[in-house]
Amino acid sequence: MPAVVVLGAQWGDEGKGKATDLLTTGSAIDFCVRTSGGHNAGHTIVVDGKKFATHLLPSSILTKSCVSVIGNGVVVSPEALFREYDAMVAAGVEMGELKISANAHIIASYHSTIDKITERFLGKNKIGTTGRGIGPAYADKINRIGIRMADLFDEHILAQKVEGALESRNHLLTKVYNRRAITVDEVVEDLLSYVGRLQPMIADTSLMINRALDEDKTVLFEGAQATMLDVDHGTYPFVTSSSPIAGGVCTGAGIGPTRIDRVIGVIKAYTTRVGSGPFPTELFDQDGEDLWRIGGEVGVSTGRDRRCGWYDAVVARYASRVNGLTEFFMTKLDVLSAWERIPVCVAYEIDGQRHDEMPMTQTDFHHAKPIYEYLDGWGEDISGCREFAQLPANAQRYVQALEEMSGAPFWAVGVGPGREQTVVVRDQ
Ligand code: GDP
Ligand code: IMO
Ligand code: MG
């Protein structure tokens, strides 16, 4: 299986880090590529009880034999990159090689400044961004005033480009937000300070990945964020500013869609969301608090509490459709062990009408009320199970029922955060 995509099927934090780590250690993955987002991601990997978090670095960085790649579709803060990289070194991680696309756009300090101020000005209408400068950096890219990795290697061009970008940004900062203007020199000086370390990492990553696929090497594309946070297909405007769906892998890595063999949607056995925006199955009662507590639902990047709710099969079917999923990897089944009866949303009721598919408009989605089916719980600890047949009968039934309503086969199920706490439902 030369090209495998791993992506989020809900609103993020489904366990993409665990799935990526599992695949990169379990089989011979030669390259692992991030294709969208930036250090707004927070991916957790637990190896032998030791916890690691990756943000901008692909989760494969813990696997020395795998080349980790940051593709052209990613927005890169050099400061965040080396902070994360150096923390890995300090933790004694023996990292594999890291390559960064020459076309990847840069997040400079003014992007995060603008991100945070914009959110403050939006007040109660805020998106609840991570404040990492993701939206402003992608806005500059689309406005054609972005700065790319390759620009760092020509001081003259870099200064010209920073000047161009700051012209409009400084107007916004000083005239609208009443802040001080940012100088070209301070930005250029800061960015140039990373050139020495970045130089050996910069590469034509599209060429590299395509050549690897030509040679039948295995390439894993590690998604960040998720389907419902996609700028086109998510709950706009409460989304991120990139394309975390499978289609984004092609533009974010520079490969054609015909090269992709497997698209794995990672999905929790319930649902969580960070930041603002609609969430039909959200719980505001004791069940919600219990899911939050038992699931440890606190953000890895920002430390914010995640909103919690029941599994939403409408979202699952939608993710299956817009990504062309070949399979799901369902995580956190173990968290549900405490419930005797588990509600699962099978459809929505909107203004008195049943909707089995995602409604066409956001207004309708805001009014969607979940229609639940109730599945029997299993009431025992399953974190030690390693084979599907070892799961209690009701846990097996829960997995099978969800599989039937979610639009793609289930490849594996997570029964704990550890790499080994995985039950394969069917071998691929
Ligand atoms: P990502 O952003 O999709 O990589 O997910 P996060 O790392 O932000 O959040 C997923 C959380 O769930 C992390 O704390 C993982 O260690 C944890 N996790 C992943 N799979 C499982 C599982 O099967 N069971 C349990 N209990 N935790 C899991
Ligand atoms: P991983 O890869 C969960 C959310 C933010 C906010 C919205 C926009 O760990 O699953 P941004 O800073 O991207 O402009 O914020 O998107 N968000 C995430 N939520 N997991 C993530 O990443 C997220 N990355 C962004 O909370 O609602
Ligand atoms: Mg996360």
Coordinates of C-alpha atoms and ligand atoms in Angstrom, one line a residue:
M1 CA 0.0 0.0 0.0
P2 CA 2.2 2.8 -1.1
A3 CA 0.1 6.0 -0.3
V4 CA -2.0 6.1 2.8
V5 CA -3.9 9.1 4.1
V6 CA -4.8 9.4 7.8
L7 CA -7.2 12.2 8.6
G8 CA -9.7 13.5 11.2
A9 CA -13.4 12.6 10.5
Q10 CA -14.9 14.9 13.2
W11 CA -13.8 18.2 14.7
G12 CA -10.2 17.2 15.5
D13 CA -8.4 15.4 18.3
E14 CA -9.7 12.0 17.2
G15 CA -6.4 10.3 17.7
K16 CA -4.6 11.0 14.4
G17 CA -1.2 11.0 16.2
K18 CA -1.8 7.5 17.6
A19 CA -3.0 6.2 14.3
T20 CA 0.0 7.7 12.5
D21 CA 2.4 6.4 15.1
L22 CA 0.9 2.9 14.9
L23 CA 1.2 2.8 11.2
T24 CA 4.7 4.2 11.0
T25 CA 6.0 1.7 13.6
G26 CA 3.9 -1.3 12.7
S27 CA 4.8 -1.4 9.0
A28 CA 7.6 -0.1 6.8
I29 CA 6.6 3.5 6.2
D30 CA 9.4 5.4 4.4
F31 CA 7.9 8.9 4.4
C32 CA 5.4 10.6 6.6
V33 CA 4.0 13.9 5.3
R34 CA 2.0 16.8 6.9
T35 CA 0.1 18.6 4.2
S36 CA -2.1 21.2 5.9
G37 CA -2.4 23.4 9.0
G38 CA 0.5 24.3 11.2
H39 CA 1.2 24.3 14.9
N40 CA -2.5 24.6 15.7
A41 CA -2.4 20.8 15.7
G42 CA -1.7 18.8 18.8
H43 CA -1.1 15.1 18.3
T44 CA -0.5 12.8 21.2
I45 CA 1.5 9.6 21.1
V46 CA 1.9 7.3 24.0
V47 CA 4.8 4.8 23.8
D48 CA 5.6 2.5 26.8
G49 CA 3.5 4.8 29.0
K50 CA 5.5 7.8 28.0
K51 CA 3.5 10.7 26.4
F52 CA 4.8 12.8 23.5
A53 CA 3.0 15.6 21.8
T54 CA 3.7 16.8 18.3
H55 CA 2.3 20.1 16.8
L56 CA 4.1 21.0 13.6
L57 CA 6.4 18.0 13.3
P58 CA 4.8 14.8 11.8
S59 CA 4.2 12.2 14.4
S60 CA 6.6 9.9 12.6
I61 CA 9.4 12.0 14.0
L62 CA 9.7 9.4 16.8
T63 CA 10.4 6.7 14.2
K64 CA 14.1 7.1 13.2
S65 CA 13.8 5.0 10.0
C66 CA 11.0 7.3 8.5
V67 CA 11.7 10.6 6.7
S68 CA 9.3 13.2 8.1
V69 CA 8.1 15.9 5.6
I70 CA 6.4 19.2 6.1
G71 CA 4.6 19.8 2.7
N72 CA 3.9 23.0 0.8
G73 CA 0.4 23.2 2.1
V74 CA 1.6 23.6 5.7
V75 CA 2.1 27.1 7.3
V76 CA 5.3 27.0 9.3
S77 CA 6.4 29.2 12.2
P78 CA 10.2 28.7 12.3
E79 CA 10.1 29.7 16.0
A80 CA 7.5 27.1 16.8
L81 CA 9.3 24.5 14.7
F82 CA 12.6 24.8 16.5
R83 CA 11.0 25.1 19.9
E84 CA 9.3 21.7 19.2
Y85 CA 12.3 20.2 17.6
D86 CA 14.6 21.2 20.5
A87 CA 12.2 19.9 23.1
M88 CA 12.3 16.5 21.3
V89 CA 16.1 16.5 21.4
A90 CA 16.0 17.5 25.1
A91 CA 13.6 14.6 25.7
G92 CA 16.2 12.3 24.3
V93 CA 14.2 11.4 21.2
E94 CA 16.3 10.0 18.4
M95 CA 14.6 11.7 15.5
G96 CA 14.5 10.7 11.8
E97 CA 15.3 13.1 9.0
L98 CA 13.1 16.2 8.5
K99 CA 12.4 17.9 5.2
I100 CA 10.4 21.0 4.6
S101 CA 9.0 22.2 1.3
A102 CA 10.6 25.3 -0.3
N103 CA 7.0 26.4 -1.1
A104 CA 5.6 26.2 2.5
H105 CA 4.4 29.5 3.7
I106 CA 5.9 31.1 6.8
I107 CA 4.0 32.2 9.9
A108 CA 5.8 35.3 11.2
S109 CA 5.2 37.0 14.5
Y110 CA 2.7 39.5 13.0
H111 CA 0.4 36.7 11.9
S112 CA -0.2 35.5 15.5
T113 CA -0.5 39.1 16.7
I114 CA -3.3 39.7 14.1
D115 CA -5.0 36.4 14.9
K116 CA -5.3 37.2 18.6
I117 CA -6.4 40.8 18.1
T118 CA -9.0 39.8 15.4
E119 CA -10.5 37.3 17.8
R120 CA -10.7 39.9 20.6
F121 CA -12.5 42.3 18.3
L122 CA -15.0 39.7 17.2
G123 CA -16.1 39.4 20.8
K124 CA -18.9 36.9 21.2
N125 CA -18.7 36.0 17.5
K126 CA -15.1 34.8 17.8
I127 CA -14.1 31.6 16.1
G128 CA -12.1 30.4 19.1
T129 CA -8.9 30.0 17.1
T130 CA -5.7 28.6 18.6
G131 CA -4.1 32.1 18.2
R132 CA -1.2 30.7 16.3
G133 CA -1.5 32.9 13.3
I134 CA -2.9 30.2 11.0
G135 CA -5.8 32.2 9.5
P136 CA -3.7 35.4 8.8
A137 CA -0.9 33.3 7.2
Y138 CA -3.3 31.5 4.9
A139 CA -5.0 34.8 4.1
D140 CA -1.6 36.3 3.0
K141 CA -1.0 33.2 0.9
I142 CA -4.3 33.6 -0.9
N143 CA -3.8 37.4 -1.2
R144 CA -0.4 36.6 -2.8
I145 CA 1.5 38.6 -0.1
G146 CA 2.8 35.5 1.7
I147 CA 6.4 34.7 2.5
R148 CA 7.7 31.2 1.5
M149 CA 10.6 29.2 2.8
A150 CA 12.5 29.7 -0.4
D151 CA 12.3 33.5 0.2
L152 CA 14.5 33.2 3.3
F153 CA 17.6 32.5 1.2
D154 CA 17.6 35.8 -0.6
E155 CA 17.8 38.7 1.9
H156 CA 16.9 41.3 -0.7
I157 CA 13.8 39.5 -1.9
L158 CA 12.8 38.6 1.7
A159 CA 13.0 42.3 2.7
Q160 CA 10.9 43.3 -0.3
K161 CA 8.3 40.7 0.4
V162 CA 8.1 41.5 4.1
E163 CA 7.7 45.2 3.2
G164 CA 4.8 44.3 0.8
A165 CA 3.1 42.2 3.5
L166 CA 3.5 44.7 6.2
E167 CA 2.1 47.6 4.2
S168 CA -1.5 46.4 4.5
R169 CA -1.0 44.6 7.8
N170 CA 0.4 47.8 9.5
H171 CA -2.6 49.8 8.2
L172 CA -4.9 47.3 9.9
L173 CA -2.8 47.2 13.1
T174 CA -2.4 51.0 13.5
K175 CA -5.6 52.4 12.1
V176 CA -8.2 49.7 13.0
Y177 CA -6.7 48.1 16.1
N178 CA -4.8 51.0 17.5
R179 CA -1.5 49.0 17.8
R180 CA 2.1 49.9 17.0
A181 CA 3.4 49.3 13.5
I182 CA 5.7 46.4 13.0
T183 CA 9.0 47.2 11.3
V184 CA 10.4 45.4 8.2
D185 CA 13.8 45.1 9.9
E186 CA 12.5 43.4 13.1
V187 CA 10.7 40.7 11.0
V188 CA 13.6 40.2 8.6
E189 CA 16.1 40.0 11.4
D190 CA 14.0 37.4 13.2
L191 CA 13.4 35.2 10.1
L192 CA 17.1 35.4 9.1
S193 CA 18.1 34.0 12.4
Y194 CA 16.7 30.6 11.4
V195 CA 18.2 30.4 8.0
G196 CA 21.3 28.4 9.0
R197 CA 19.2 25.7 10.7
L198 CA 16.5 25.6 8.0
Q199 CA 18.8 25.4 5.0
P200 CA 19.6 21.7 5.1
M201 CA 16.0 20.8 5.6
I202 CA 14.5 22.7 2.7
A203 CA 13.7 20.5 -0.3
D204 CA 11.5 20.0 -3.4
T205 CA 9.2 17.7 -1.4
S206 CA 6.7 17.2 -4.2
L207 CA 9.5 15.7 -6.3
M208 CA 10.8 13.7 -3.4
I209 CA 7.4 12.2 -2.6
N210 CA 6.5 11.4 -6.2
R211 CA 9.9 9.7 -6.7
A212 CA 9.3 7.7 -3.6
L213 CA 5.9 6.5 -4.8
D214 CA 7.5 5.7 -8.2
E215 CA 9.9 3.5 -6.4
D216 CA 7.1 1.7 -4.6
K217 CA 8.0 3.2 -1.2
T218 CA 5.3 3.7 1.3
V219 CA 4.2 7.2 2.1
L220 CA 1.8 8.1 4.9
F221 CA 0.0 11.5 4.9
E222 CA -0.8 12.6 8.4
G223 CA -3.8 14.8 8.6
A224 CA -4.2 17.7 11.0
Q225 CA -7.4 19.3 12.1
A226 CA -10.4 17.5 10.6
T227 CA -13.3 17.2 8.1
M228 CA -15.7 19.4 10.0
L229 CA -13.0 22.1 10.4
D230 CA -12.3 22.2 6.6
V231 CA -12.6 25.6 5.1
D232 CA -14.9 24.4 2.3
H233 CA -16.7 21.4 3.8
G234 CA -16.7 22.1 7.5
T235 CA -19.0 24.2 9.7
Y236 CA -17.9 27.5 8.1
P237 CA -17.1 30.1 9.5
F238 CA -16.2 28.0 12.6
V239 CA -13.4 26.2 10.8
T240 CA -9.7 26.4 10.3
S241 CA -8.3 28.2 7.2
S242 CA -7.0 25.1 5.3
S243 CA -8.2 21.9 3.6
P244 CA -7.7 19.0 6.0
I245 CA -9.9 16.7 3.9
A246 CA -8.4 14.1 1.6
G247 CA -8.5 16.5 -1.4
G248 CA -6.2 18.8 0.5
V249 CA -3.5 16.1 0.6
C250 CA -3.0 16.5 -3.2
T251 CA -2.6 20.2 -3.2
G252 CA -0.7 20.2 0.1
A253 CA 1.9 17.7 -1.0
G254 CA 2.0 18.0 -4.8
I255 CA 0.7 14.6 -5.7
G256 CA -2.1 13.6 -8.0
P257 CA -5.3 12.0 -6.6
T258 CA -4.7 8.7 -8.5
R259 CA -1.6 8.0 -6.3
I260 CA -3.7 7.6 -3.1
D261 CA -4.5 4.0 -2.2
R262 CA -6.0 4.1 1.3
V263 CA -7.9 6.9 3.1
I264 CA -8.3 6.2 6.8
G265 CA -10.7 8.4 8.8
V266 CA -9.9 8.6 12.5
I267 CA -13.1 8.9 14.5
K268 CA -13.8 8.9 18.3
A269 CA -16.5 6.5 19.7
Y270 CA -18.1 9.8 20.8
T271 CA -17.6 13.4 19.7
T272 CA -15.6 16.4 20.9
R273 CA -15.0 19.9 19.6
V274 CA -12.7 22.8 20.7
G275 CA -13.6 26.5 20.0
S276 CA -16.9 27.9 18.9
G277 CA -19.5 26.6 16.4
P278 CA -22.4 24.2 16.0
F279 CA -22.3 20.7 17.5
P280 CA -25.6 18.9 17.5
T281 CA -24.8 16.1 19.9
E282 CA -23.1 18.3 22.5
L283 CA -24.0 17.5 26.1
F284 CA -24.4 20.0 28.9
D285 CA -25.3 17.4 31.6
Q286 CA -23.5 14.9 33.8
D287 CA -22.9 12.6 30.8
G288 CA -21.0 15.4 29.1
E289 CA -18.9 16.0 32.2
D290 CA -18.3 12.3 32.5
L291 CA -17.1 12.0 28.9
W292 CA -14.8 15.0 29.5
R293 CA -13.4 13.5 32.7
I294 CA -13.0 9.9 31.7
G295 CA -11.8 10.8 28.2
G296 CA -9.3 13.4 29.5
E297 CA -10.7 15.9 27.0
V298 CA -8.3 18.8 27.4
G299 CA -6.6 20.3 24.3
V300 CA -3.0 19.3 23.7
S301 CA -2.1 22.6 22.0
T302 CA -4.0 25.2 24.0
G303 CA -5.0 23.4 27.2
R304 CA -8.7 24.4 26.5
D305 CA -11.5 22.0 27.7
R306 CA -13.1 20.1 24.8
R307 CA -16.8 20.2 24.4
C308 CA -18.2 16.6 24.5
G309 CA -21.2 14.8 23.0
W310 CA -22.4 11.4 21.7
Y311 CA -21.3 9.8 18.4
D312 CA -22.8 11.4 15.4
A313 CA -23.3 9.0 12.5
V314 CA -24.5 11.8 10.2
V315 CA -21.0 13.4 10.6
A316 CA -19.4 10.0 10.1
R317 CA -21.3 9.4 6.8
Y318 CA -20.5 12.9 5.7
A319 CA -16.7 12.4 6.4
S320 CA -16.9 9.1 4.6
R321 CA -18.4 10.9 1.6
V322 CA -16.3 14.0 1.2
N323 CA -13.0 12.1 1.8
G324 CA -13.8 8.9 -0.1
L325 CA -12.8 7.0 3.0
T326 CA -11.7 3.4 2.5
E327 CA -11.9 2.7 6.2
F328 CA -12.3 4.2 9.7
F329 CA -10.0 3.8 12.7
M330 CA -12.3 4.3 15.8
T331 CA -10.6 5.5 19.0
K332 CA -11.5 5.7 22.6
L333 CA -14.0 2.9 22.8
D334 CA -12.7 2.3 26.3
V335 CA -14.0 5.6 27.5
L336 CA -17.6 4.4 27.0
S337 CA -17.2 1.4 29.3
A338 CA -18.9 3.2 32.2
W339 CA -22.3 3.6 30.5
E340 CA -25.2 1.1 30.6
R341 CA -26.9 2.6 27.6
I342 CA -25.2 4.6 24.9
P343 CA -27.0 7.0 22.7
V344 CA -25.9 7.3 19.1
C345 CA -27.1 10.0 16.8
V346 CA -28.4 8.4 13.6
A347 CA -30.2 11.4 11.9
Y348 CA -31.2 15.0 12.7
E349 CA -34.6 16.6 13.1
I350 CA -34.7 20.1 11.6
D351 CA -37.9 22.1 11.8
G352 CA -39.9 19.0 12.2
Q353 CA -38.3 17.1 9.3
R354 CA -35.9 14.1 9.5
H355 CA -32.5 14.5 7.8
D356 CA -30.4 11.5 7.3
E357 CA -27.6 13.5 5.6
M358 CA -25.8 16.7 6.5
P359 CA -28.2 19.5 5.8
M360 CA -27.3 21.8 2.8
T361 CA -27.2 25.1 4.8
Q362 CA -25.4 26.1 7.9
T363 CA -28.6 27.7 9.2
D364 CA -30.2 24.3 9.1
F365 CA -27.2 22.7 10.7
H366 CA -27.5 25.2 13.6
H367 CA -31.1 24.0 14.1
A368 CA -30.3 20.3 13.9
K369 CA -31.5 18.2 16.8
P370 CA -30.1 14.7 17.2
I371 CA -32.4 11.7 16.7
Y372 CA -30.9 9.0 18.9
E373 CA -30.8 5.2 18.9
Y374 CA -29.7 3.6 22.1
L375 CA -27.2 0.8 22.2
D376 CA -26.4 -1.4 25.2
G377 CA -23.2 -0.8 27.1
W378 CA -20.8 -3.5 28.3
G379 CA -19.9 -2.3 31.8
E380 CA -16.4 -3.7 32.0
D381 CA -12.8 -2.5 31.5
I382 CA -11.7 -3.3 27.9
S383 CA -8.3 -1.5 27.9
G384 CA -6.5 -4.9 28.1
C385 CA -8.2 -6.3 25.0
R386 CA -6.0 -6.9 22.1
E387 CA -8.2 -8.8 19.7
F388 CA -11.7 -8.1 18.5
A389 CA -13.0 -11.4 19.8
Q390 CA -11.8 -10.5 23.4
L391 CA -14.2 -7.5 23.5
P392 CA -17.4 -8.1 25.5
A393 CA -20.3 -9.0 23.2
N394 CA -22.0 -5.6 23.6
A395 CA -18.8 -3.8 22.8
Q396 CA -18.5 -5.8 19.6
R397 CA -22.2 -5.0 18.8
Y398 CA -21.5 -1.3 19.4
V399 CA -18.6 -1.3 16.9
Q400 CA -20.7 -3.3 14.4
A401 CA -23.7 -1.0 14.7
L402 CA -21.6 2.1 14.3
E403 CA -19.8 0.6 11.3
E404 CA -23.2 -0.1 9.6
M405 CA -24.3 3.5 10.0
S406 CA -21.0 5.3 9.3
G407 CA -20.4 4.7 5.6
A408 CA -17.1 2.8 5.5
P409 CA -15.6 -0.3 7.1
F410 CA -13.9 -0.2 10.5
W411 CA -10.2 -1.2 10.3
A412 CA -9.3 -1.0 14.0
V413 CA -10.6 0.3 17.3
G414 CA -8.6 2.0 20.1
V415 CA -9.1 0.7 23.6
G416 CA -6.5 3.0 25.3
P417 CA -4.0 5.7 24.5
G418 CA -1.0 3.3 24.2
R419 CA 0.3 2.2 20.8
E420 CA -0.4 -1.4 21.7
Q421 CA -4.0 -0.7 22.9
T422 CA -5.5 -1.3 19.5
V423 CA -7.9 -4.0 18.4
V424 CA -7.9 -4.8 14.7
V425 CA -11.5 -5.4 13.4
R426 CA -10.4 -6.5 10.0
D427 CA -6.9 -6.7 8.4
Q428 CA -6.5 -4.4 5.4
Ligands
GDP1 P1 -5.1 14.1 17.4 O1 -5.0 15.6 17.4 O2 -6.2 13.6 16.4 O3 -3.8 13.4 17.2 O4 -5.6 13.7 18.8 P2 -5.1 14.3 20.2 O5 -3.8 13.7 20.5 O6 -5.3 15.8 20.3 O7 -6.3 13.7 21.2 C1 -6.5 12.4 21.3 C2 -6.4 11.9 22.7 O8 -6.9 10.7 22.9 C3 -4.9 11.8 23.2 O9 -4.8 12.1 24.6 C4 -4.6 10.4 23.0 O10 -3.5 9.9 23.8 C5 -5.9 9.7 23.3 N1 -6.2 8.5 22.7 C6 -6.0 8.1 21.4 N2 -6.6 6.9 21.2 C7 -7.2 6.5 22.3 C8 -8.0 5.4 22.8 O11 -8.2 4.5 22.0 N3 -8.4 5.4 24.1 C9 -8.1 6.4 25.0 N4 -8.5 6.3 26.2 N5 -7.4 7.4 24.6 C10 -6.9 7.5 23.3
IMO2 P1 -5.6 18.5 15.7 O1 -4.7 18.3 14.5 C1 -9.1 20.5 17.4 C2 -9.9 24.6 15.8 C3 -9.8 25.7 16.8 C4 -10.8 26.7 16.3 C5 -10.7 26.5 14.8 C6 -9.8 27.5 14.1 O2 -5.0 18.4 17.0 O3 -6.9 17.7 15.6 P2 -7.2 28.0 13.9 O4 -6.2 28.3 15.0 O5 -6.9 26.7 13.1 O6 -7.5 29.1 13.0 O7 -8.6 27.7 14.7 O8 -10.1 25.2 14.6 N1 -8.7 23.7 15.7 C7 -8.6 22.5 16.2 N2 -9.5 21.8 17.0 N3 -8.0 20.0 16.9 C8 -7.1 20.6 16.1 O9 -6.0 20.1 15.6 C9 -7.4 22.0 15.8 N4 -6.8 22.9 15.0 C10 -7.6 24.0 15.0 O10 -10.0 25.3 18.1 O11 -12.1 26.3 16.7
MG3 MG -5.2 17.2 18.7

